[in-house]
């Protein structure tokens, strides 16, 4: 088995080098479109690295959100930018011009090199074995209500962070909605292949999201990964030109968006009143409570991510 | 020689590359790309250092933090992109106003 | 014995992926690149799925692996069609010798 560990080491070295090389190409490529596409590839190689680092939950989240959704957001913004400007203006990589800035760029380079060397040295001199918190988590895992340690940490031990994270998602959506103009939607028949693809995939994606949500309790998965798969279904529908009917786009949409954080917050207040500590789940109820929170969170996260991709707020009747 | 340290050093390099690009480039979309690369570097460092537990499972707390970070990063990217589009619609270039005249 | 079969299938799948990537890099225009990519990658993934299915503990896992392969086939075919459509609309001519 020694050959297996050497092969593993070689793969790890190759992946790490590949990541650094890809990042260089992403940041130094003069063509912005190529840079964005390379960034999506970078995200997928990162997903491979997460698998090598024994972090399958992160791999799922990175592939769906980090590579997929971020790539879709970047490409959409690039397309809107290119429509509004001449191509030449967009392609400007715009590094500082003129020799007066030569000194500044050299100073910046030296600073970055010093920072990188210092950080690298600090990281390298860390102890090779550090048990961290994995023992503490393993000791309390049976009182947490789930058997996947990452889900236990996310929704029970560090549930407060997850509550705040969902608030952050909602805040970002509020920001995007206050800044975007209500887009005019032109009715156009989608390409029949795209149409068929979305019709086939959307129910399957919803099923996969439900499976990921359920499996998150005992296997890699969970609310964020399931929400990201739901968001993928929503983005696919948006790309075929489908829009939410106006009746659903006003109150029901806002209700669904708020439902996840609201239920989580309500549970936090209830546990505060009943147990004296915020988000202190009683061990007998913990599994069921986590499932309730995760279900609401999945739907909210999926809809929020789709709304973030759409960018424009839904047209309101009482808005001028 | 732990394999996890390869990734931790790669994370440091990613962070530095991203920071350099963030300061050097003027176009806002490139700055957003640089921010994302920096974020990925930090996540890589966190998860790589979480693998040092020896024979037991990797430390799940940094994993949870990284998942949280990925979701927050996508939310911040979405908001940053909308800001960039607004700025470019208002001024005509996707460049910060104080850097436009350099 | 099963492990050797898995080994052979996985390496074979990897070889097909390598061939597809060489095609992506070396072919002269977008249409031939799409052709190389989707065909080679589908077969490569099929071989890898077969290699993993041999190791599976239950038929449910085999079913899930096959579903993954079907989904990649579906998505790959549709997306390559859409990319070729987009290229045609941008008047990119197929490479003539």
Short mmCIF file of C-alpha atoms in Angstrom, two decimals:
data_model
loop_
_atom_site.label_atom_id
_atom_site.label_comp_id
_atom_site.label_asym_id
_atom_site.label_seq_id
_atom_site.Cartn_x
_atom_site.Cartn_y
_atom_site.Cartn_z
CA UNK A 1 0.00 0.00 0.00
CA UNK A 2 3.03 2.27 0.10
CA UNK A 3 2.71 2.84 -3.64
CA UNK A 4 -0.85 4.01 -3.08
CA UNK A 5 0.22 6.70 -0.66
CA UNK A 6 2.99 7.85 -3.00
CA UNK A 7 0.48 8.01 -5.86
CA UNK A 8 -1.81 9.93 -3.54
CA UNK A 9 0.97 12.38 -2.72
CA UNK A 10 1.74 12.88 -6.41
CA UNK A 11 -1.94 13.53 -7.14
CA UNK A 12 -2.11 16.02 -4.28
CA UNK A 13 0.99 17.82 -5.55
CA UNK A 14 -0.43 17.88 -9.09
CA UNK A 15 -3.78 19.21 -7.89
CA UNK A 16 -2.14 21.91 -5.77
CA UNK A 17 0.09 22.97 -8.69
CA UNK A 18 -2.89 22.89 -11.02
CA UNK A 19 -4.86 25.13 -8.69
CA UNK A 20 -2.05 27.67 -8.50
CA UNK A 21 -1.52 27.59 -12.27
CA UNK A 22 -5.22 27.97 -12.99
CA UNK A 23 -5.49 30.88 -10.55
CA UNK A 24 -2.58 32.58 -12.30
CA UNK A 25 -4.29 32.11 -15.67
CA UNK A 26 -7.62 33.38 -14.32
CA UNK A 27 -6.08 36.56 -12.97
CA UNK A 28 -3.57 37.29 -15.74
CA UNK A 29 -5.60 36.46 -18.85
CA UNK A 30 -6.21 39.55 -21.02
CA UNK A 31 -9.49 38.12 -22.35
CA UNK A 32 -12.18 38.55 -19.71
CA UNK A 33 -14.46 35.84 -21.08
CA UNK A 34 -11.66 33.29 -21.01
CA UNK A 35 -10.82 34.37 -17.47
CA UNK A 36 -14.39 33.67 -16.33
CA UNK A 37 -14.48 30.26 -18.03
CA UNK A 38 -11.12 29.37 -16.48
CA UNK A 39 -12.54 30.44 -13.13
CA UNK A 40 -15.34 27.88 -13.51
CA UNK A 41 -12.72 25.23 -14.31
CA UNK A 42 -10.78 26.42 -11.25
CA UNK A 43 -13.87 25.85 -9.12
CA UNK A 44 -14.22 22.30 -10.40
CA UNK A 45 -10.55 21.49 -9.69
CA UNK A 46 -11.15 22.90 -6.20
CA UNK A 47 -14.03 20.43 -5.85
CA UNK A 48 -11.55 17.64 -6.66
CA UNK A 49 -9.18 19.00 -4.00
CA UNK A 50 -11.97 18.94 -1.44
CA UNK A 51 -12.52 15.27 -2.16
CA UNK A 52 -8.79 14.60 -1.66
CA UNK A 53 -8.97 16.51 1.63
CA UNK A 54 -11.78 14.20 2.82
CA UNK A 55 -14.35 17.01 2.75
CA UNK A 56 -17.20 15.67 0.56
CA UNK A 57 -19.73 18.16 1.95
CA UNK A 58 -17.51 21.04 0.86
CA UNK A 59 -16.97 19.35 -2.52
CA UNK A 60 -20.73 19.24 -3.13
CA UNK A 61 -21.15 22.86 -2.07
CA UNK A 62 -18.17 24.05 -4.13
CA UNK A 63 -19.25 22.25 -7.31
CA UNK A 64 -22.82 23.53 -7.08
CA UNK A 65 -22.35 27.01 -5.63
CA UNK A 66 -18.69 27.94 -6.04
CA UNK A 67 -18.21 26.74 -9.61
CA UNK A 68 -21.74 26.51 -10.97
CA UNK A 69 -23.72 29.39 -9.55
CA UNK A 70 -20.82 31.84 -9.29
CA UNK A 71 -19.88 31.01 -12.88
CA UNK A 72 -23.45 31.64 -14.02
CA UNK A 73 -23.53 34.96 -12.13
CA UNK A 74 -20.20 36.07 -13.63
CA UNK A 75 -21.18 35.11 -17.18
CA UNK A 76 -24.53 36.86 -16.84
CA UNK A 77 -22.90 40.03 -15.57
CA UNK A 78 -20.27 39.86 -18.33
CA UNK A 79 -23.00 39.55 -20.97
CA UNK A 80 -24.89 42.56 -19.57
CA UNK A 81 -21.65 44.53 -19.38
CA UNK A 82 -20.73 43.71 -22.97
CA UNK A 83 -24.18 44.70 -24.20
CA UNK A 84 -23.83 48.10 -22.59
CA UNK A 85 -20.33 48.97 -23.74
CA UNK A 86 -18.03 48.57 -26.70
CA UNK A 87 -16.02 45.40 -26.69
CA UNK A 88 -12.74 47.28 -26.48
CA UNK A 89 -13.67 48.97 -23.24
CA UNK A 90 -14.61 45.68 -21.63
CA UNK A 91 -11.39 43.95 -22.63
CA UNK A 92 -9.20 46.52 -20.91
CA UNK A 93 -7.40 44.68 -18.19
CA UNK A 94 -6.40 48.11 -17.03
CA UNK A 95 -3.22 47.66 -15.10
CA UNK A 96 -1.70 50.96 -14.10
CA UNK A 97 -0.12 52.84 -16.95
CA UNK A 98 2.96 55.00 -17.04
CA UNK A 99 6.41 54.77 -15.51
CA UNK A 100 5.39 56.80 -12.45
CA UNK A 101 3.43 53.77 -11.38
CA UNK A 102 6.35 51.44 -11.98
CA UNK A 103 7.65 52.11 -8.47
CA UNK A 104 4.22 51.43 -7.02
CA UNK A 105 3.85 48.12 -8.77
CA UNK A 106 7.33 47.01 -7.65
CA UNK A 107 6.52 48.01 -4.07
CA UNK A 108 3.27 46.08 -4.30
CA UNK A 109 5.11 43.04 -5.64
CA UNK A 110 7.64 43.13 -2.79
CA UNK A 111 4.85 43.51 -0.24
CA UNK A 112 2.93 40.56 -1.66
CA UNK A 113 6.08 38.41 -1.77
CA UNK A 114 6.87 39.23 1.85
CA UNK A 115 3.29 38.49 2.88
CA UNK A 116 3.25 35.20 1.01
CA UNK A 117 6.60 34.11 2.43
CA UNK A 118 5.56 35.05 5.95
CA UNK A 119 2.22 33.26 5.69
CA UNK A 120 3.86 30.23 4.09
CA UNK A 121 6.44 30.02 6.84
CA UNK A 122 3.78 30.30 9.54
CA UNK A 123 1.63 27.62 7.90
CA UNK A 124 4.60 25.31 7.37
CA UNK A 125 5.70 25.56 11.00
CA UNK A 126 2.31 24.51 12.31
CA UNK A 127 2.34 21.11 14.07
CA UNK A 128 1.85 18.18 11.68
CA UNK A 129 -0.83 16.67 13.89
CA UNK A 130 -3.47 18.69 15.66
CA UNK A 131 -6.62 16.99 16.84
CA UNK A 132 -8.52 20.26 16.75
CA UNK A 133 -12.17 19.93 17.72
CA UNK A 134 -12.89 16.60 16.04
CA UNK A 135 -12.72 14.70 19.35
CA UNK A 136 -15.08 17.13 21.03
CA UNK A 137 -17.54 16.84 18.16
CA UNK A 138 -17.31 13.05 18.09
CA UNK A 139 -17.95 12.88 21.83
CA UNK A 140 -21.19 14.85 21.58
CA UNK A 141 -22.36 13.58 18.20
CA UNK A 142 -25.08 11.29 19.61
CA UNK A 143 -26.77 14.15 21.42
CA UNK A 144 -26.84 16.30 18.30
CA UNK A 145 -29.65 14.47 16.50
CA UNK A 146 -27.71 13.65 13.32
CA UNK A 147 -24.79 11.38 12.57
CA UNK A 148 -22.98 13.48 9.95
CA UNK A 149 -20.47 15.54 11.98
CA UNK A 150 -20.46 18.48 9.55
CA UNK A 151 -24.27 18.75 9.65
CA UNK A 152 -24.15 18.48 13.44
CA UNK A 153 -21.68 21.36 13.61
CA UNK A 154 -23.56 23.46 11.05
CA UNK A 155 -27.03 23.10 12.50
CA UNK A 156 -26.58 22.25 16.13
CA UNK A 157 -23.23 23.11 17.67
CA UNK A 158 -22.64 26.23 15.55
CA UNK A 159 -26.26 26.84 14.60
CA UNK A 160 -25.89 30.51 15.44
CA UNK A 161 -23.43 30.97 12.57
CA UNK A 162 -25.85 29.30 10.16
CA UNK A 163 -28.69 31.54 11.34
CA UNK A 164 -26.59 34.62 10.68
CA UNK A 165 -25.51 33.22 7.31
CA UNK A 166 -29.12 32.94 6.19
CA UNK A 167 -29.70 36.51 7.27
CA UNK A 168 -26.66 37.52 5.20
CA UNK A 169 -28.15 35.80 2.14
CA UNK A 170 -31.38 37.69 2.63
CA UNK A 171 -29.49 40.97 3.08
CA UNK A 172 -27.57 40.40 -0.15
CA UNK A 173 -30.85 39.81 -1.96
CA UNK A 174 -32.26 43.03 -0.51
CA UNK A 175 -29.20 44.86 -1.78
CA UNK A 176 -29.50 43.34 -5.25
CA UNK A 177 -33.20 44.15 -5.40
CA UNK A 178 -32.73 47.77 -4.37
CA UNK A 179 -30.06 48.31 -7.01
CA UNK A 180 -31.42 46.41 -9.99
CA UNK A 181 -33.96 47.87 -12.39
CA UNK A 182 -37.09 45.90 -13.06
CA UNK A 183 -36.10 44.19 -16.28
CA UNK A 184 -38.43 44.14 -19.24
CA UNK A 185 -39.25 40.56 -20.08
CA UNK A 186 -39.58 39.81 -23.78
CA UNK A 187 -41.60 36.72 -24.57
CA UNK A 188 -39.52 34.52 -26.80
CA UNK A 189 -39.83 30.83 -27.54
CA UNK A 190 -36.87 29.01 -26.08
CA UNK A 191 -34.73 26.68 -28.12
CA UNK A 192 -36.50 23.27 -28.22
CA UNK A 193 -33.42 21.43 -26.95
CA UNK A 194 -33.09 23.77 -23.99
CA UNK A 195 -36.81 23.49 -23.39
CA UNK A 196 -36.69 19.68 -23.34
CA UNK A 197 -33.61 19.70 -21.16
CA UNK A 198 -35.25 21.90 -18.56
CA UNK A 199 -38.48 19.90 -18.65
CA UNK A 200 -36.56 16.67 -18.08
CA UNK A 201 -34.15 17.98 -15.51
CA UNK A 202 -36.31 20.18 -13.27
CA UNK A 203 -38.35 17.41 -11.60
CA UNK A 204 -35.20 15.29 -11.31
CA UNK A 205 -33.31 18.17 -9.70
CA UNK A 206 -36.09 18.71 -7.17
CA UNK A 207 -35.93 15.00 -6.33
CA UNK A 208 -32.16 15.12 -5.97
CA UNK A 209 -32.46 18.17 -3.71
CA UNK A 210 -34.93 16.35 -1.47
CA UNK A 211 -32.58 13.33 -1.37
CA UNK A 212 -29.57 15.49 -0.48
CA UNK A 213 -31.59 17.16 2.26
CA UNK A 214 -32.59 13.83 3.75
CA UNK A 215 -29.18 12.23 3.32
CA UNK A 216 -27.46 15.17 4.97
CA UNK A 217 -28.28 13.73 8.37
CA UNK A 218 -26.12 10.63 7.95
CA UNK A 219 -24.05 11.15 4.79
CA UNK A 220 -22.48 14.08 2.93
CA UNK A 221 -25.21 16.50 1.98
CA UNK A 222 -27.42 18.93 3.83
CA UNK A 223 -29.46 22.06 3.43
CA UNK A 224 -26.95 24.20 1.51
CA UNK A 225 -26.11 21.57 -1.06
CA UNK A 226 -29.80 20.76 -1.56
CA UNK A 227 -30.63 24.47 -1.83
CA UNK A 228 -27.91 24.87 -4.44
CA UNK A 229 -29.39 22.02 -6.53
CA UNK A 230 -32.81 23.69 -6.30
CA UNK A 231 -31.17 26.92 -7.41
CA UNK A 232 -29.69 25.09 -10.40
CA UNK A 233 -33.20 23.99 -11.40
CA UNK A 234 -34.42 27.57 -11.02
CA UNK A 235 -31.56 28.99 -13.08
CA UNK A 236 -32.25 26.46 -15.83
CA UNK A 237 -35.92 27.50 -15.86
CA UNK A 238 -34.95 31.18 -15.99
CA UNK A 239 -32.66 30.51 -18.95
CA UNK A 240 -35.55 29.04 -20.94
CA UNK A 241 -37.39 32.31 -20.49
CA UNK A 242 -39.84 31.11 -17.84
CA UNK A 243 -40.82 33.74 -15.31
CA UNK A 244 -42.88 33.50 -12.16
CA UNK A 245 -46.50 34.47 -12.86
CA UNK A 246 -47.22 37.94 -11.53
CA UNK A 247 -49.63 36.72 -8.87
CA UNK A 248 -46.96 34.51 -7.33
CA UNK A 249 -44.17 37.03 -7.70
CA UNK A 250 -45.47 39.48 -5.12
CA UNK A 251 -46.40 38.15 -1.69
CA UNK A 252 -45.85 34.38 -2.02
CA UNK A 253 -42.29 34.83 -3.33
CA UNK A 254 -41.43 37.10 -0.42
CA UNK A 255 -43.01 34.66 2.02
CA UNK A 256 -40.93 31.78 0.69
CA UNK A 257 -37.75 33.87 0.79
CA UNK A 258 -38.29 34.83 4.40
CA UNK A 259 -39.60 31.44 5.57
CA UNK A 260 -36.19 29.87 6.11
CA UNK A 261 -34.58 32.56 8.26
CA UNK A 262 -37.90 33.25 10.00
CA UNK A 263 -38.46 29.65 11.08
CA UNK A 264 -34.86 29.39 12.20
CA UNK A 265 -35.17 32.64 14.16
CA UNK A 266 -38.48 31.54 15.69
CA UNK A 267 -36.90 28.28 16.84
CA UNK A 268 -33.99 30.23 18.27
CA UNK A 269 -36.35 32.41 20.31
CA UNK A 270 -38.37 29.39 21.46
CA UNK A 271 -35.26 27.55 22.63
CA UNK A 272 -34.06 30.72 24.32
CA UNK A 273 -37.31 30.96 26.27
CA UNK A 274 -37.60 27.26 27.08
CA UNK A 275 -34.01 26.14 27.67
CA UNK A 276 -32.43 29.42 28.69
CA UNK A 277 -29.78 29.25 25.94
CA UNK A 278 -30.09 30.35 22.34
CA UNK A 279 -30.49 27.40 19.95
CA UNK A 280 -30.04 24.82 22.69
CA UNK A 281 -31.91 21.84 21.21
CA UNK A 282 -33.10 19.20 23.71
CA UNK A 283 -31.43 15.94 22.56
CA UNK A 284 -34.73 14.07 22.13
CA UNK A 285 -36.04 16.73 19.74
CA UNK A 286 -32.80 17.70 18.07
CA UNK A 287 -33.14 15.42 15.02
CA UNK A 288 -36.65 16.58 14.18
CA UNK A 289 -35.87 20.24 14.80
CA UNK A 290 -32.83 20.06 12.56
CA UNK A 291 -34.94 18.49 9.81
CA UNK A 292 -37.55 21.26 10.08
CA UNK A 293 -34.89 23.97 9.94
CA UNK A 294 -33.10 22.30 7.06
CA UNK A 295 -36.28 21.92 4.98
CA UNK A 296 -37.23 25.56 5.38
CA UNK A 297 -33.64 26.58 4.78
CA UNK A 298 -33.32 24.51 1.60
CA UNK A 299 -36.35 26.12 -0.01
CA UNK A 300 -35.33 29.60 1.09
CA UNK A 301 -31.74 29.20 -0.03
CA UNK A 302 -32.79 27.80 -3.41
CA UNK A 303 -35.23 30.61 -4.10
CA UNK A 304 -32.81 33.26 -2.79
CA UNK A 305 -29.99 32.05 -5.04
CA UNK A 306 -32.30 32.04 -8.08
CA UNK A 307 -33.46 35.56 -7.21
CA UNK A 308 -29.81 36.64 -6.87
CA UNK A 309 -29.15 35.23 -10.35
CA UNK A 310 -32.20 36.98 -11.78
CA UNK A 311 -30.99 40.29 -10.37
CA UNK A 312 -34.09 42.31 -11.10
CA UNK A 313 -36.79 42.66 -8.45
CA UNK A 314 -40.22 41.32 -9.41
CA UNK A 315 -42.46 43.93 -10.97
CA UNK A 316 -44.89 45.31 -8.44
CA UNK A 317 -48.28 46.78 -9.25
CA UNK A 318 -47.89 49.59 -6.74
CA UNK A 319 -44.48 50.66 -8.02
CA UNK A 320 -44.25 53.43 -10.60
CA UNK B 1 5.57 15.48 4.80
CA UNK B 2 1.85 15.68 5.13
CA UNK B 3 -0.20 15.98 1.95
CA UNK B 4 -2.41 18.52 3.68
CA UNK B 5 0.46 21.00 3.78
CA UNK B 6 0.65 21.03 -0.04
CA UNK B 7 -2.86 22.38 -0.11
CA UNK B 8 -2.24 24.82 2.73
CA UNK B 9 0.73 26.33 0.88
CA UNK B 10 -1.37 26.39 -2.31
CA UNK B 11 -3.99 28.29 -0.31
CA UNK B 12 -1.39 30.85 0.74
CA UNK B 13 -0.25 31.27 -2.88
CA UNK B 14 -3.85 31.65 -4.08
CA UNK B 15 -4.49 34.30 -1.44
CA UNK B 16 -1.39 36.26 -2.42
CA UNK B 17 -2.13 36.01 -6.17
CA UNK B 18 -5.67 37.20 -5.55
CA UNK B 19 -4.54 40.09 -3.37
CA UNK B 20 -2.02 41.23 -5.99
CA UNK B 21 -4.61 41.07 -8.77
CA UNK B 22 -7.18 42.85 -6.59
CA UNK B 23 -4.90 45.87 -6.16
CA UNK B 24 -3.35 45.86 -9.64
CA UNK B 25 -6.34 45.51 -11.96
CA UNK B 26 -8.67 48.42 -12.62
CA UNK B 27 -11.61 46.58 -14.18
CA UNK B 28 -14.18 45.75 -11.53
CA UNK B 29 -15.06 42.31 -12.87
CA UNK B 30 -11.40 41.33 -12.53
CA UNK B 31 -11.41 42.63 -8.98
CA UNK B 32 -14.42 40.45 -8.24
CA UNK B 33 -12.64 37.44 -9.76
CA UNK B 34 -9.59 38.25 -7.62
CA UNK B 35 -11.75 38.41 -4.48
CA UNK B 36 -13.20 35.01 -5.26
CA UNK B 37 -9.73 33.52 -5.77
CA UNK B 38 -8.63 35.01 -2.44
CA UNK B 39 -11.64 33.47 -0.77
CA UNK B 40 -10.87 30.09 -2.31
CA UNK B 41 -7.32 30.36 -0.99
CA UNK B 42 -8.56 30.97 2.54
CA UNK B 43 -10.98 28.05 2.32
CA UNK B 44 -8.23 25.78 1.05
CA UNK B 45 -6.00 26.77 3.96
CA UNK B 46 -8.79 26.14 6.49
CA UNK B 47 -9.74 22.72 5.16
CA UNK B 48 -6.14 21.62 4.62
CA UNK B 49 -5.22 22.46 8.20
CA UNK B 50 -8.34 20.62 9.35
CA UNK B 51 -6.99 17.39 7.92
CA UNK B 52 -4.09 17.22 10.36
CA UNK B 53 -6.03 15.19 12.92
CA UNK B 54 -4.05 12.03 12.31
CA UNK B 55 -6.14 8.86 12.16
CA UNK B 56 -9.57 10.15 13.11
CA UNK B 57 -11.97 12.03 10.88
CA UNK B 58 -10.94 15.51 9.77
CA UNK B 59 -11.98 18.35 12.03
CA UNK B 60 -15.60 19.15 11.05
CA UNK B 61 -15.68 22.70 12.45
CA UNK B 62 -13.46 24.24 9.72
CA UNK B 63 -15.49 22.28 7.16
CA UNK B 64 -18.68 23.90 8.40
CA UNK B 65 -16.97 27.30 8.33
CA UNK B 66 -15.86 26.75 4.73
CA UNK B 67 -19.39 25.78 3.62
CA UNK B 68 -20.71 28.92 5.30
CA UNK B 69 -17.96 30.89 3.60
CA UNK B 70 -18.79 29.55 0.13
CA UNK B 71 -22.44 30.57 0.49
CA UNK B 72 -21.56 34.02 1.83
CA UNK B 73 -19.02 34.45 -0.98
CA UNK B 74 -21.63 33.79 -3.64
CA UNK B 75 -24.02 36.26 -1.99
CA UNK B 76 -21.30 38.91 -1.83
CA UNK B 77 -20.32 38.22 -5.46
CA UNK B 78 -23.92 38.67 -6.59
CA UNK B 79 -24.21 41.99 -4.77
CA UNK B 80 -20.81 43.15 -6.07
CA UNK B 81 -21.79 42.29 -9.65
CA UNK B 82 -25.01 44.29 -9.41
CA UNK B 83 -23.06 47.24 -7.96
CA UNK B 84 -20.58 46.99 -10.84
CA UNK B 85 -23.40 46.94 -13.41
CA UNK B 86 -25.00 50.00 -11.82
CA UNK B 87 -21.68 51.83 -11.79
CA UNK B 88 -20.99 50.99 -15.40
CA UNK B 89 -24.48 52.06 -16.41
CA UNK B 90 -23.97 55.38 -14.61
CA UNK B 91 -20.42 56.22 -15.72
CA UNK B 92 -19.93 54.15 -18.87
CA UNK B 93 -16.90 52.21 -17.63
CA UNK B 94 -16.68 49.38 -15.13
CA UNK B 95 -13.90 51.14 -13.27
CA UNK B 96 -13.91 52.91 -9.90
CA UNK B 97 -14.17 56.69 -10.37
CA UNK B 98 -10.94 57.58 -8.58
CA UNK B 99 -8.97 55.10 -10.67
CA UNK B 100 -10.49 56.23 -13.92
CA UNK B 101 -8.20 59.20 -14.36
CA UNK B 102 -4.91 57.51 -13.54
CA UNK C 1 -9.81 -9.91 -8.82
CA UNK C 2 -12.61 -7.35 -8.75
CA UNK C 3 -10.03 -4.70 -7.90
CA UNK C 4 -8.04 -5.46 -11.03
CA UNK C 5 -11.16 -5.16 -13.16
CA UNK C 6 -11.94 -1.82 -11.56
CA UNK C 7 -8.35 -0.72 -12.12
CA UNK C 8 -8.46 -1.60 -15.83
CA UNK C 9 -11.84 0.07 -16.37
CA UNK C 10 -10.83 3.24 -14.54
CA UNK C 11 -7.54 3.55 -16.41
CA UNK C 12 -9.38 2.92 -19.68
CA UNK C 13 -11.86 5.66 -18.83
CA UNK C 14 -8.98 7.97 -18.01
CA UNK C 15 -7.41 7.20 -21.36
CA UNK C 16 -10.59 8.24 -23.16
CA UNK C 17 -10.72 11.47 -21.16
CA UNK C 18 -7.11 12.14 -22.14
CA UNK C 19 -7.97 11.57 -25.80
CA UNK C 20 -10.90 13.97 -25.55
CA UNK C 21 -8.71 16.61 -23.95
CA UNK C 22 -6.06 16.21 -26.64
CA UNK C 23 -8.85 16.72 -29.18
CA UNK C 24 -10.00 19.83 -27.31
CA UNK C 25 -6.55 21.31 -27.49
CA UNK C 26 -5.53 20.26 -30.99
CA UNK C 27 -8.64 20.42 -33.16
CA UNK C 28 -8.95 23.49 -35.39
CA UNK C 29 -12.47 24.79 -34.74
CA UNK C 30 -15.23 24.76 -32.16
CA UNK C 31 -17.38 22.15 -33.89
CA UNK C 32 -14.72 19.44 -34.05
CA UNK C 33 -13.68 20.25 -30.50
CA UNK C 34 -17.24 19.76 -29.29
CA UNK C 35 -17.37 16.48 -31.16
CA UNK C 36 -14.17 15.21 -29.57
CA UNK C 37 -15.15 16.40 -26.12
CA UNK C 38 -18.63 14.94 -25.87
CA UNK C 39 -17.95 11.63 -27.58
CA UNK C 40 -14.75 10.80 -25.76
CA UNK C 41 -15.93 12.05 -22.39
CA UNK C 42 -19.17 10.09 -22.54
CA UNK C 43 -17.36 6.82 -23.20
CA UNK C 44 -14.71 7.66 -20.65
CA UNK C 45 -17.31 8.37 -18.00
CA UNK C 46 -19.17 5.18 -18.94
CA UNK C 47 -16.04 3.10 -18.39
CA UNK C 48 -15.35 4.83 -15.06
CA UNK C 49 -18.94 4.27 -13.94
CA UNK C 50 -18.62 0.61 -14.90
CA UNK C 51 -15.41 0.37 -12.89
CA UNK C 52 -17.10 1.88 -9.84
CA UNK C 53 -20.29 -0.16 -10.30
CA UNK C 54 -18.27 -3.35 -10.05
CA UNK C 55 -17.22 -2.22 -6.57
CA UNK C 56 -20.69 -1.19 -5.43
CA UNK C 57 -22.30 -2.79 -2.38
CA UNK C 58 -25.86 -2.89 -3.65
CA UNK C 59 -27.90 -2.51 -6.81
CA UNK C 60 -29.20 0.83 -5.56
CA UNK C 61 -25.68 2.24 -5.80
CA UNK C 62 -25.29 0.82 -9.32
CA UNK C 63 -28.58 2.46 -10.25
CA UNK C 64 -27.40 5.81 -8.93
CA UNK C 65 -24.13 5.53 -10.84
CA UNK C 66 -25.99 4.73 -14.06
CA UNK C 67 -28.29 7.69 -13.42
CA UNK C 68 -25.25 9.94 -13.11
CA UNK C 69 -23.93 8.67 -16.44
CA UNK C 70 -27.32 9.20 -18.11
CA UNK C 71 -27.52 12.74 -16.76
CA UNK C 72 -24.04 13.60 -18.01
CA UNK C 73 -24.96 12.17 -21.44
CA UNK C 74 -28.13 14.24 -21.54
CA UNK C 75 -26.51 17.43 -20.33
CA UNK C 76 -23.44 16.99 -22.54
CA UNK C 77 -25.47 16.42 -25.68
CA UNK C 78 -27.81 19.35 -25.03
CA UNK C 79 -25.07 21.76 -24.07
CA UNK C 80 -22.86 20.87 -27.04
CA UNK C 81 -25.87 21.43 -29.32
CA UNK C 82 -26.49 24.82 -27.71
CA UNK C 83 -22.84 25.83 -28.01
CA UNK C 84 -22.79 24.81 -31.68
CA UNK C 85 -26.05 26.77 -32.24
CA UNK C 86 -24.45 29.82 -30.64
CA UNK C 87 -21.34 29.43 -32.75
CA UNK C 88 -23.44 29.19 -35.93
CA UNK C 89 -25.31 32.32 -34.95
CA UNK C 90 -22.00 34.12 -34.56
CA UNK C 91 -21.15 32.94 -38.08
CA UNK C 92 -18.17 30.88 -37.04
CA UNK C 93 -17.43 28.80 -40.10
CA UNK C 94 -16.49 25.13 -39.78
CA UNK C 95 -12.85 24.54 -40.58
CA UNK C 96 -12.19 23.67 -44.19
CA UNK C 97 -8.94 22.06 -45.15
#
